[in-house]
XYZ file of C-alpha atoms in Angstrom:
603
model
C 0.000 0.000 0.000
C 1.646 3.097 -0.959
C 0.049 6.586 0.407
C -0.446 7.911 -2.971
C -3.167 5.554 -3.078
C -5.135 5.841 0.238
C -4.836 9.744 -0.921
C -6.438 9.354 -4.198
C -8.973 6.832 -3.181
C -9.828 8.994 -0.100
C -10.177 12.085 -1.760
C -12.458 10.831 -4.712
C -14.720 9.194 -1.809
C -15.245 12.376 -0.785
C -15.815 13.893 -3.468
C -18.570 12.046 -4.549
C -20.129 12.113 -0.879
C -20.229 15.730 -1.252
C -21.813 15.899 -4.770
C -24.334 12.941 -4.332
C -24.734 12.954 -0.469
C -24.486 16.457 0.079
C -27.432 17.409 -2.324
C -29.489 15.015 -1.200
C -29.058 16.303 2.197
C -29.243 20.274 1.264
C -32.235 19.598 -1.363
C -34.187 16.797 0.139
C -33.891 16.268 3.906
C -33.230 19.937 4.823
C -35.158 21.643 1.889
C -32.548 24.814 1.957
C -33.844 26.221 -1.484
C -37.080 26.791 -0.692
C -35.964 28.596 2.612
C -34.058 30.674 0.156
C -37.086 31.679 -1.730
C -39.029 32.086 1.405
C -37.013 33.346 4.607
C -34.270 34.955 5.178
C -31.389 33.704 7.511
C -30.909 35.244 11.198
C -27.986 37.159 9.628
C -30.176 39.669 7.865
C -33.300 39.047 10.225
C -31.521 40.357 13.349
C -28.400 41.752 11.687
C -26.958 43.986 14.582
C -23.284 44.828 12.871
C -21.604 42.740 15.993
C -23.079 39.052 16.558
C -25.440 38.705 13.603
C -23.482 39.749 10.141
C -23.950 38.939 7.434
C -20.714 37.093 5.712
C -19.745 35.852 2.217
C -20.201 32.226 1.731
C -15.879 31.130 1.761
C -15.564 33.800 4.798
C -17.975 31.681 6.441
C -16.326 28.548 5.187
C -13.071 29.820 6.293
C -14.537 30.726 9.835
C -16.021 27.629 10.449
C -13.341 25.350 9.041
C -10.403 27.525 11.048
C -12.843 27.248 14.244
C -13.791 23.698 14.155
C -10.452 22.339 13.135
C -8.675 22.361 16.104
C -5.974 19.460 17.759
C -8.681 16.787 16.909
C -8.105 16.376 13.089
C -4.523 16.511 13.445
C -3.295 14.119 16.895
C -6.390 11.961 16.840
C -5.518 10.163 13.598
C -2.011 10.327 14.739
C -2.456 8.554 18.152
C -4.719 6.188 16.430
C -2.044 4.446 14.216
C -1.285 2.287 17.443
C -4.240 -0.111 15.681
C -2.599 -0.197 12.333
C -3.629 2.193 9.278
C -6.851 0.443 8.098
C -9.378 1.500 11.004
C -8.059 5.033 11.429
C -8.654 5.041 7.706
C -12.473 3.741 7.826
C -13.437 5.386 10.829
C -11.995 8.621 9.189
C -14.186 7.902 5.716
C -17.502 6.276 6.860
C -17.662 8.750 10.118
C -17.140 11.517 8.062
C -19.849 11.036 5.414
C -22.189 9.308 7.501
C -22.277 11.016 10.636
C -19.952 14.197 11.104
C -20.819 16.203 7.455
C -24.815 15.244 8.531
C -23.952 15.981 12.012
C -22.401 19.565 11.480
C -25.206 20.412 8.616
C -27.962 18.978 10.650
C -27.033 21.179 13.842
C -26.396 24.340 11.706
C -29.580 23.864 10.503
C -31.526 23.399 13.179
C -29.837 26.625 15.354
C -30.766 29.013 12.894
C -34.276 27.838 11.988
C -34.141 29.189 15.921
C -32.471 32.615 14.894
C -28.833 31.048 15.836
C -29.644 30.426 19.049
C -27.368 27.704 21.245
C -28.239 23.935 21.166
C -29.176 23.814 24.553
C -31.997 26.282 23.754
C -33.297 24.601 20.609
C -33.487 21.131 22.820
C -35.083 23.133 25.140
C -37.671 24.493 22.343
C -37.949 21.170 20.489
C -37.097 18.764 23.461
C -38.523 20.598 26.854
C -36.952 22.336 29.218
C -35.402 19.120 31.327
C -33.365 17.963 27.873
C -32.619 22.157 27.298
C -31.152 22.491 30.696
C -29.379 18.820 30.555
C -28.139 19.861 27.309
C -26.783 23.344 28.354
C -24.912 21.889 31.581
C -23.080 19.033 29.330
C -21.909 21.992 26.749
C -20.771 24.119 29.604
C -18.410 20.941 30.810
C -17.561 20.150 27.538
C -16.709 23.533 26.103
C -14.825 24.436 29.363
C -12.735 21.349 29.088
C -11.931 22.002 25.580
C -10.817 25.001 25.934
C -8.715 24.690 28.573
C -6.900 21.618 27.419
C -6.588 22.642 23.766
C -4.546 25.453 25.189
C -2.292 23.587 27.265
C -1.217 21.961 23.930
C -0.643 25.896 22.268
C 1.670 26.514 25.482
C 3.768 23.935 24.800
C 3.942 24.755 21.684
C 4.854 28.593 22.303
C 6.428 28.032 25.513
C 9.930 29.719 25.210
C 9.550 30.002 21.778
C 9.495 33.767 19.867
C 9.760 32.350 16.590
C 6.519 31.188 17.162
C 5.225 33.921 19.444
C 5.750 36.541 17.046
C 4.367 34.270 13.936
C 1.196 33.893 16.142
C 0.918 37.458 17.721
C 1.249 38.841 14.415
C -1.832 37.523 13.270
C -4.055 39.733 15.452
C -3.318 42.965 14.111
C -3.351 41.770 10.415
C -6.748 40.388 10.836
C -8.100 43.191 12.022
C -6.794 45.276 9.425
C -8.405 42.791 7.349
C -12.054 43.220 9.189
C -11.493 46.991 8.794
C -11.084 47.236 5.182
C -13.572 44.811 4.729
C -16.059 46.662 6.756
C -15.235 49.525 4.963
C -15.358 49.032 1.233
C -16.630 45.493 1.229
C -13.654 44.422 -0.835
C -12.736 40.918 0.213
C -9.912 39.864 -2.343
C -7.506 42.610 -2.089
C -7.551 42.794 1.490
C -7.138 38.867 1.475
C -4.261 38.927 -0.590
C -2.620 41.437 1.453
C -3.030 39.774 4.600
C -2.064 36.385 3.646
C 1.078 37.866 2.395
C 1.278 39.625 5.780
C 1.206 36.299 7.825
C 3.383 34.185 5.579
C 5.986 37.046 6.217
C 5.266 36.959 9.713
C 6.224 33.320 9.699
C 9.298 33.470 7.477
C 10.311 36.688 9.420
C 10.058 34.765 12.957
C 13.681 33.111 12.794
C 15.459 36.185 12.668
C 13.824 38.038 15.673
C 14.955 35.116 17.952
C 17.893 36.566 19.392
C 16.653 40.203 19.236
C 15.430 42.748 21.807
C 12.332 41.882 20.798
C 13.012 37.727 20.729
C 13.673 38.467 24.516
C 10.136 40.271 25.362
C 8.509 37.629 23.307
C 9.834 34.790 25.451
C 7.310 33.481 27.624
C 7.203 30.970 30.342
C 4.232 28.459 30.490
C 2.566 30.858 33.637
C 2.675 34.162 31.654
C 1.560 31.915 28.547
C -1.554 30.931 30.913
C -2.487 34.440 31.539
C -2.168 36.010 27.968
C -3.995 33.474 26.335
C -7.250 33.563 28.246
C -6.907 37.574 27.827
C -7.289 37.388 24.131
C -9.735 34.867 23.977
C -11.526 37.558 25.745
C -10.912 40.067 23.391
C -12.003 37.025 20.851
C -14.880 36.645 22.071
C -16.692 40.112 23.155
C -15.417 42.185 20.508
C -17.784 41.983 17.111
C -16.952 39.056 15.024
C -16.156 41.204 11.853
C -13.406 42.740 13.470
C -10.730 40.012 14.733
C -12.868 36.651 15.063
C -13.840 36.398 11.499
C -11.197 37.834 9.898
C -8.260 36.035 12.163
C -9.929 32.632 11.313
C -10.517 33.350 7.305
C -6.728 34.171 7.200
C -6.013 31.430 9.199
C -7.724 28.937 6.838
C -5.366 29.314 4.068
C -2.673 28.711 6.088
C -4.440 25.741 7.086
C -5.243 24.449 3.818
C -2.310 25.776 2.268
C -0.083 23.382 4.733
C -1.956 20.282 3.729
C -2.078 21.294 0.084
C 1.319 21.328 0.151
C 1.759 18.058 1.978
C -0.446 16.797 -0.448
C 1.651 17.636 -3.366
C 4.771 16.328 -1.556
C 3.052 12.740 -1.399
C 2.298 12.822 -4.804
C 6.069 13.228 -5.890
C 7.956 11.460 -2.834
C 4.727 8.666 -2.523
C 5.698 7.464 0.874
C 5.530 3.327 1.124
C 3.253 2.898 3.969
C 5.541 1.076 7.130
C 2.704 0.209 9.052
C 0.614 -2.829 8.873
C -3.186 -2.798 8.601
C -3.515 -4.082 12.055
C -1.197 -4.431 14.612
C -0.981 -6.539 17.463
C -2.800 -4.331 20.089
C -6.471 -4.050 18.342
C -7.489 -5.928 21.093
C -6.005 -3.742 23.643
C -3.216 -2.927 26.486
C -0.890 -0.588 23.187
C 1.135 1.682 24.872
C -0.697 5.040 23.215
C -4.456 4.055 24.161
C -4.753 1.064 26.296
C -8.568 0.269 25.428
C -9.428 -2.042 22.391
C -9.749 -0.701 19.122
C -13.585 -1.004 18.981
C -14.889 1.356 20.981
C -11.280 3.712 21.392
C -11.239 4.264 17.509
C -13.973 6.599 17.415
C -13.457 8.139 20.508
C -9.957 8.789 20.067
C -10.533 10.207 16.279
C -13.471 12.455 16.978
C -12.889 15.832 14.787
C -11.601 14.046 11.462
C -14.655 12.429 11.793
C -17.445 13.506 13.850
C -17.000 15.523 17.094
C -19.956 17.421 19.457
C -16.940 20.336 19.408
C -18.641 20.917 15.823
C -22.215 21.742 18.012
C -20.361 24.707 19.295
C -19.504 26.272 16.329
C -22.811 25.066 14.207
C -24.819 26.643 17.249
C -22.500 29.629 17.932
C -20.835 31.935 15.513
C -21.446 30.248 12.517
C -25.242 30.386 12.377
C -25.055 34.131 13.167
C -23.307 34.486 9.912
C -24.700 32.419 6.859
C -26.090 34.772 4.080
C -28.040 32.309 2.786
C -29.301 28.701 3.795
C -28.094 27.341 1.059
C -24.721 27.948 2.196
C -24.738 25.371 4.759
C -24.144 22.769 2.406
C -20.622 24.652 1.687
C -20.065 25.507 5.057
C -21.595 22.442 7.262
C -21.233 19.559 5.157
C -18.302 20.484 2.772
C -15.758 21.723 5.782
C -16.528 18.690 7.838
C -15.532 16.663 4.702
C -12.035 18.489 4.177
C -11.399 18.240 7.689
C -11.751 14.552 6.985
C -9.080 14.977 4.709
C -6.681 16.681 6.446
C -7.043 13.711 9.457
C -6.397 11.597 6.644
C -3.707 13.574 5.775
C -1.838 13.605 9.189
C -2.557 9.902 9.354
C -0.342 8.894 6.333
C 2.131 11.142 7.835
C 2.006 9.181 10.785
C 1.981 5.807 9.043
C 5.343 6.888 6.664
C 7.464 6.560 9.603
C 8.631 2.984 10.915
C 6.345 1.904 13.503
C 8.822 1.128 15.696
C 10.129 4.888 15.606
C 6.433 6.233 15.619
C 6.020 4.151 18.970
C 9.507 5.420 20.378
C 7.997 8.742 20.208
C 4.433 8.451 21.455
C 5.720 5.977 24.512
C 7.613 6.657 27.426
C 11.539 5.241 27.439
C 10.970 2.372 30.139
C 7.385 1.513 28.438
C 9.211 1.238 24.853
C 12.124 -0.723 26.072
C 8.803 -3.484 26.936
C 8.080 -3.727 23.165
C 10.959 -5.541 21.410
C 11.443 -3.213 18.968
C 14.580 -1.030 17.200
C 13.938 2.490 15.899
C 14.786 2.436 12.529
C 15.359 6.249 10.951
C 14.696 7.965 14.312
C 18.269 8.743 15.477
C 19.129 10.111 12.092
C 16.165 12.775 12.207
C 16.829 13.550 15.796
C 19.944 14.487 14.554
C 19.077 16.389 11.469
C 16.038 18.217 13.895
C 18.182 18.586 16.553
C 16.055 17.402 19.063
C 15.841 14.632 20.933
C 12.613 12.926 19.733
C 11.928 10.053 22.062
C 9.511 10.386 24.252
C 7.305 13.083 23.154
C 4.295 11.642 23.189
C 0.465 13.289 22.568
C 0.818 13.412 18.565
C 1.645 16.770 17.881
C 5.514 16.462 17.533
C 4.704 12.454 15.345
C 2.874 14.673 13.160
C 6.036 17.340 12.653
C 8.168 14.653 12.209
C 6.411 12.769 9.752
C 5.631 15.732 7.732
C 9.412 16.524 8.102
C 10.158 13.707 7.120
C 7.761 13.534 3.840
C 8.710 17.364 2.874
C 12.747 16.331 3.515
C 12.747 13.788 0.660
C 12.248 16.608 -1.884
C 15.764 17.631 -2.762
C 15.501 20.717 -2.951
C 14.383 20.593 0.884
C 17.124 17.951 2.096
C 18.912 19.926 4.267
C 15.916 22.130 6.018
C 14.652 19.353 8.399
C 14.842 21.710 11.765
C 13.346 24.833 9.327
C 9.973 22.419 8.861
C 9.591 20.573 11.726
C 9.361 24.012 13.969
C 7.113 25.322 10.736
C 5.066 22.690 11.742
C 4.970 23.074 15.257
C 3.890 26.229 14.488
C 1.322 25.563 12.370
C -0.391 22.858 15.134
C -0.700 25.810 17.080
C -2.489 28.073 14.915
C -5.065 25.808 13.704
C -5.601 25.182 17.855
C -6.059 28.965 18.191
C -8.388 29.761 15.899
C -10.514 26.940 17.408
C -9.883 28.580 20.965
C -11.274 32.106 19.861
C -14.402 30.600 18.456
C -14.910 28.328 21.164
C -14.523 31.192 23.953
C -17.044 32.958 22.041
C -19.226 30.047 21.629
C -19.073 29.713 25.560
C -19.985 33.114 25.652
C -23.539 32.228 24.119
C -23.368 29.704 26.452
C -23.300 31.133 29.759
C -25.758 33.802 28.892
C -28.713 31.210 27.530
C -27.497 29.267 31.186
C -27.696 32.249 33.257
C -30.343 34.396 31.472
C -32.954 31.851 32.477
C -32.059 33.838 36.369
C -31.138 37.142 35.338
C -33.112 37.671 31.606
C -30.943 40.262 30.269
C -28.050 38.008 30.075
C -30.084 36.310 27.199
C -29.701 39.065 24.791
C -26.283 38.902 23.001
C -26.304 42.458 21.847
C -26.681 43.877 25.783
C -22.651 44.621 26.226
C -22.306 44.743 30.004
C -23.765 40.841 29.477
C -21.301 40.190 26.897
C -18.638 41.696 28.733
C -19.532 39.449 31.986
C -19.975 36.148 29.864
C -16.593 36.631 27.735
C -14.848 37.429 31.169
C -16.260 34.431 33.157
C -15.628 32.067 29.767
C -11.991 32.843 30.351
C -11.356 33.101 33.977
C -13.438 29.291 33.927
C -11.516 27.422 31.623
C -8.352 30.256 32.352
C -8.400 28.765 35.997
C -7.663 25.177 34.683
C -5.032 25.982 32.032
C -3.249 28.127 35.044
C -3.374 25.588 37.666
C -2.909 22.471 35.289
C -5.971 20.319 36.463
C -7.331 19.813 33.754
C -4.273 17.458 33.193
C -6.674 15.329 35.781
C -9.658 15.221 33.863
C -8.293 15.346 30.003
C -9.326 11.771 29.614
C -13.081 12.273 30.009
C -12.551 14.856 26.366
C -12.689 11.917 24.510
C -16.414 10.223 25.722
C -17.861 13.439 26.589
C -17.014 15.019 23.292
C -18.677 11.727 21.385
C -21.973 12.194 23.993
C -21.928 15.529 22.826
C -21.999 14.486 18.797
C -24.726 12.163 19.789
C -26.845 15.159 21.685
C -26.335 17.159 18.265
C -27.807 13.917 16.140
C -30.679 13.772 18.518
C -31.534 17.048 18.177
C -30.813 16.906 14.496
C -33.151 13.700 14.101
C -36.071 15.614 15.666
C -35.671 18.909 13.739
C -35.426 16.416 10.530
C -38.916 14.202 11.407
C -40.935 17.651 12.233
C -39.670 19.307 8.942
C -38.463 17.042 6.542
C -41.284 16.074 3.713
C -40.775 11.960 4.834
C -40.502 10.632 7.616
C -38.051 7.612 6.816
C -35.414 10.973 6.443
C -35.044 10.534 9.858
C -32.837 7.473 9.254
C -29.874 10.353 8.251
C -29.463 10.883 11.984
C -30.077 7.875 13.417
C -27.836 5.598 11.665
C -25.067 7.623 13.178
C -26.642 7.997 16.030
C -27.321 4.444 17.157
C -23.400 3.587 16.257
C -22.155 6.515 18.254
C -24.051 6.515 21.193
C -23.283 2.827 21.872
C -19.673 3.560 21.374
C -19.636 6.551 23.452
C -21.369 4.509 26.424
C -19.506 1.572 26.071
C -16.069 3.382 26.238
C -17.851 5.305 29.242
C -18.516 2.001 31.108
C -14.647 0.629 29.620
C -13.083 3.775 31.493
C -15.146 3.873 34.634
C -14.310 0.340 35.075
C -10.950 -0.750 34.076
C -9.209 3.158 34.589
C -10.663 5.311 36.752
C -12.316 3.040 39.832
C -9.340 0.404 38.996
C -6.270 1.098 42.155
C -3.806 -0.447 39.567
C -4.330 1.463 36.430
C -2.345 5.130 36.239
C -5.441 6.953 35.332
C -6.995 5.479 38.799
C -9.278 8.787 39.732
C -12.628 8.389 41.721
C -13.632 12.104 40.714
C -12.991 11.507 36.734
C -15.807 7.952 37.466
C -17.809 10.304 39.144
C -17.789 13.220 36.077
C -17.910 10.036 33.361
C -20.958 8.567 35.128
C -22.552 11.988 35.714
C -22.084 12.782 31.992
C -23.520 9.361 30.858
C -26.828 10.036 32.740
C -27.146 13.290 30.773
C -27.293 11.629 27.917
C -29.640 8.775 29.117
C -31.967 11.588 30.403
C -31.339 13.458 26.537
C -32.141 10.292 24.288
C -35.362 8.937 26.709
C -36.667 12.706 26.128
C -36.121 12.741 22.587
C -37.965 9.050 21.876
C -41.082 10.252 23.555
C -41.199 13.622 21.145
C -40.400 11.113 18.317
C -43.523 8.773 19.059
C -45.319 12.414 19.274
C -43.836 13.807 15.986
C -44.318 9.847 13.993
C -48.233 10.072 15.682
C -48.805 13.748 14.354
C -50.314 14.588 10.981
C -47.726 16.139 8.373
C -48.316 20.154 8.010
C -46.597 22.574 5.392
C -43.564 23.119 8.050
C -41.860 25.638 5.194
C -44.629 28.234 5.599
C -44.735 27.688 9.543
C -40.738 28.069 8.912
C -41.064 31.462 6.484
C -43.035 32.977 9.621
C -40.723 31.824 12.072
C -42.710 29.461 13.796
């Protein structure tokens, strides 16, 4: 198997998922061109210039792709490989076109037929209050979590580190120029063209500012790290999206894309030969990356390349607020779930190009390796040529830098610029993760004031600034709190079930927006295919952690509070899914009405 092939056949799979799949999805389940002829989106409805704008369809795109493609697309795939390339591979494929592109279109959907309002308030509308209020308090965990540990990954990434500091920093006052201009003259490709330009010199200009004046004042320890970043994310997330939010993340995306275009290219002239086997020998559990079995651990431990409930943020947060028209969401839901799908796929056959016995030097500790009977093959040779040492360094981000280091390096032209790429990379992990931490601050903005405004009412309204000034402010100090102290390093492992229940809350709410709208019934079957897979995975890997990690003396991860939060979370859903089966009997037993004129009124 060489990865030429896995990157052709993947990307013509997708493809045709989005031309076939997607339509049938936009045209037929979700009906989005008749809501064109007959309402407009909450963008114009309640356009206020701040929250509700609204955006060209590839600034949307950009957004949303920049915001939901965070560490997920790029470690899960990565940490995955422990199985062997072939389920990382299907997972990646039949998730993505089955349940995350429906998923993320579905949820989109469904938040702005309620004027872009949070999921927790649509499954309170279409659901009842006890699913609404069940729904908000998973999100709140969830979102808080995320946050929190995606950043610990970005200060690692930064710590010490100006080169990248500077790269980063510099893309704040770019994008708002960007926003600016844009505001201004509504002139999107000059401005575009300008900034990109901007942050690619930004990058290329961070190695010589190292050992500068400045290269000293942009060298930050991991506690000063901790304090900054929660202070833009507030700036993220209460000032209006056109200004750095939008812009930041559109710029962002063609970095993004550009990276894995790029890495694309370079497989189709090196063409890797793929060193790992299909399956290896720990599919059935105790590998020294995930210690479950593959089934249910490969779809919790790929969730963004896939399908993640992080996606529910975004599809319920920004996004909807900024959609000029509904058909967009089959360009901005469906389509950017399906290239995030490729870029897992992407970082997966970087993964799977190096030897496995070097890839599992890297993600395992030194004593646990020396257990395994292997010989790294290549991986003294690139420490050397990185000049790093590279053992070790487990959680994915620095397998993925080397094996796209190692792909870019056999172009000759690039032989000798190992160390130049690999921190290039490194660099680039952490700007896709901060464009997903802006977006989700902001999303946890919305959050907190549908939570809270059900005590205090004017925290509901998002244009109300001393509310949006609280919310931002208690989004960052929440999940700032657990980045500063580092405990969320105690509850990281729950990310992985709770951000599957979370995909599964968005499919249930996506099935019942789908049965009361959609012309048949039987188009119901879109969510709940996914849904019944997912939510038996999720619960299964639930009950696998409770009882062989976290209430098990003997097992590292041993943590009575982390059974406690799993089990807690678990019930939520329970409570979610026995809700949403009684509406369904309801909706099945009700007689069909014209639900596109009750939709062009609002109803």
């Amino acid at each position: 198997m060489s990865a030429v092939t896995i990157m052709i056949g993947s990307i013509c799979i997708l493809m045709i998922a989005y031309r076939l799949y997607g339509t049938f999805i936009a045209v037929k389940v979700l009906k989005l061109q008749k809501l064109d002829e007959s309402r407009a989106t909450p963008a114009h409805d309640l356009e206020d210039g701040k929250d509700y704008v609204p955006t060209n369809r590839w600034v949307s795109f950009g957004h949303h792709f920049a915001a939901i493609a965070a560490a997920g697309p790029l470690v899960g795939p990565i940490l995955a490989a422990q199985f062997g390339y072939l389920p990382g591979l299907l997972w990646l494929l039949i998730g993505a076109v089955i349940g995350g592109a429906v998923h993320d279109a579905v949820v989109l959907f469904a938040s702005m037929l309620k004027n872009g309002k949070s999921l927790s308030e649509v499954a309170k509308e279409e659901l009842g209050p006890v699913a609404g209020f069940c729904t908000g308090l998973a999100m709140l965990f969830i979102i808080t979590i995320t946050m929190a540990g995606l950043s610990m990954v970005v200060l690692h990434a930064l710590e010490k580190n100006p080169w990248g500091t500077f790269a980063v920093g510099i893309t704040i006052p770019i994008a708002m120029g960007v926003g600016l201009y844009y505001k201004k003259t509504g002139n999107l490709k000059g401005p575009s063209t300008v900034g990109f330009i901007l942050i690619m010199v930004g990058v290329f200009a961070g190695p010589s500012i190292q050992h500068t004046k400045l290269g000293e004042w942009l060298t930050f320890d991991m506690g000063t790290l901790a304090i900054i970043l929660p202070i833009y994310a507030f700036f993220a997330a209460a000032l209006p999206v056109w200004l750095l939010l939008a812009p930041r993340d559109y710029l962002s995306s063609f970095m993004k894309i550009g990276v894995f275009i790029a890495l694309i290219v370079g497989v189709f002239i090196v063409n890797p030969a793929i060193a790992f086997p299909a399956f290896t020998d720990f599919i059935n559990g105790g590998g020294p990356v995930i210690a479950g079995p593959v089934w249910p651990f490969i779809s919790i431990t790929i969730a963004c390349g896939a399908i993640s409930g992080f996606h529910a943020f975004v599809g319920s947060g920004t996004t909807p607020k900024m959609l000029n028209r509904w058909s967009d969401i089959k360009v901005v839901g469906f389509g950017a779930m399906l290239v995030e799908c490729l870029v897992s796929i992407m970082a997966l056959i970087a993964a799977i190009s190096l030897q496995p016995a070097d890839y599992f030097a890297i993600n395992s500790q030194p004593e646990v390796f020396s257990t395994l009977g292997m010989s790294v093959v290549n991986l003294p040779e690139l420490s050397k040529e990185i000049g790093l040492n590279l053992e070790g360094r487990t959680g994915g981000a620095v397998t993925l830098a080397v094996g796209m280091t190692y792909i870019f390096t056999e172009l000759p032209w690039f032989k000798n610029l190992a160390s130049y790429f690999f921190q290039f990379v490194i660099l680039f992990e952490a700007v896709f993760i901060l464009t997903a931490i802006d977006a989700g601050t902001r999303v946890s903005r919305y959050l907190i004031q549908d939570f809270f405004g059900e005590f205090y009412k004017p925290l509901k309204r998002v244009d109300w600034l001393p509310g949006s000034i609280f919310a931002s402010a208690l989004a960052c100090l929440l999940w700032g709190y657990l980045l500063f102290s580092g405990d969320i390093g105690s509850v990281w492992a729950l990310f992985g079930v709770s951000n599957q229940l979370m995909a599964s809350i968005g499919l249930i709410i996506g099935a019942t927006v789908i049965l009361k709208f959609a012309d048949k019934r039987w188009y119901i079957l879109t969510c709940l295919v996914p849904l019944a897979y997912l939510y038996t995975t999720v619960n299964y890997a639930g009950y696998w952690m409770v009882r062989h990690v976290y209430l098990n003396p003997a097992a590292s991860g041993y943590s009575v509070l982390n059974a406690v939060l799993s089990i807690i979370m678990l019930i939520l859903g329970v409570i979610i899914i026995v809700t949403a089966i009684k509406k369904w009997i309801e909706l099945w037993n009700t007689p069909r009405v014209d639900l596109i004129g009750r939709a062009a009124k609002g109803i």
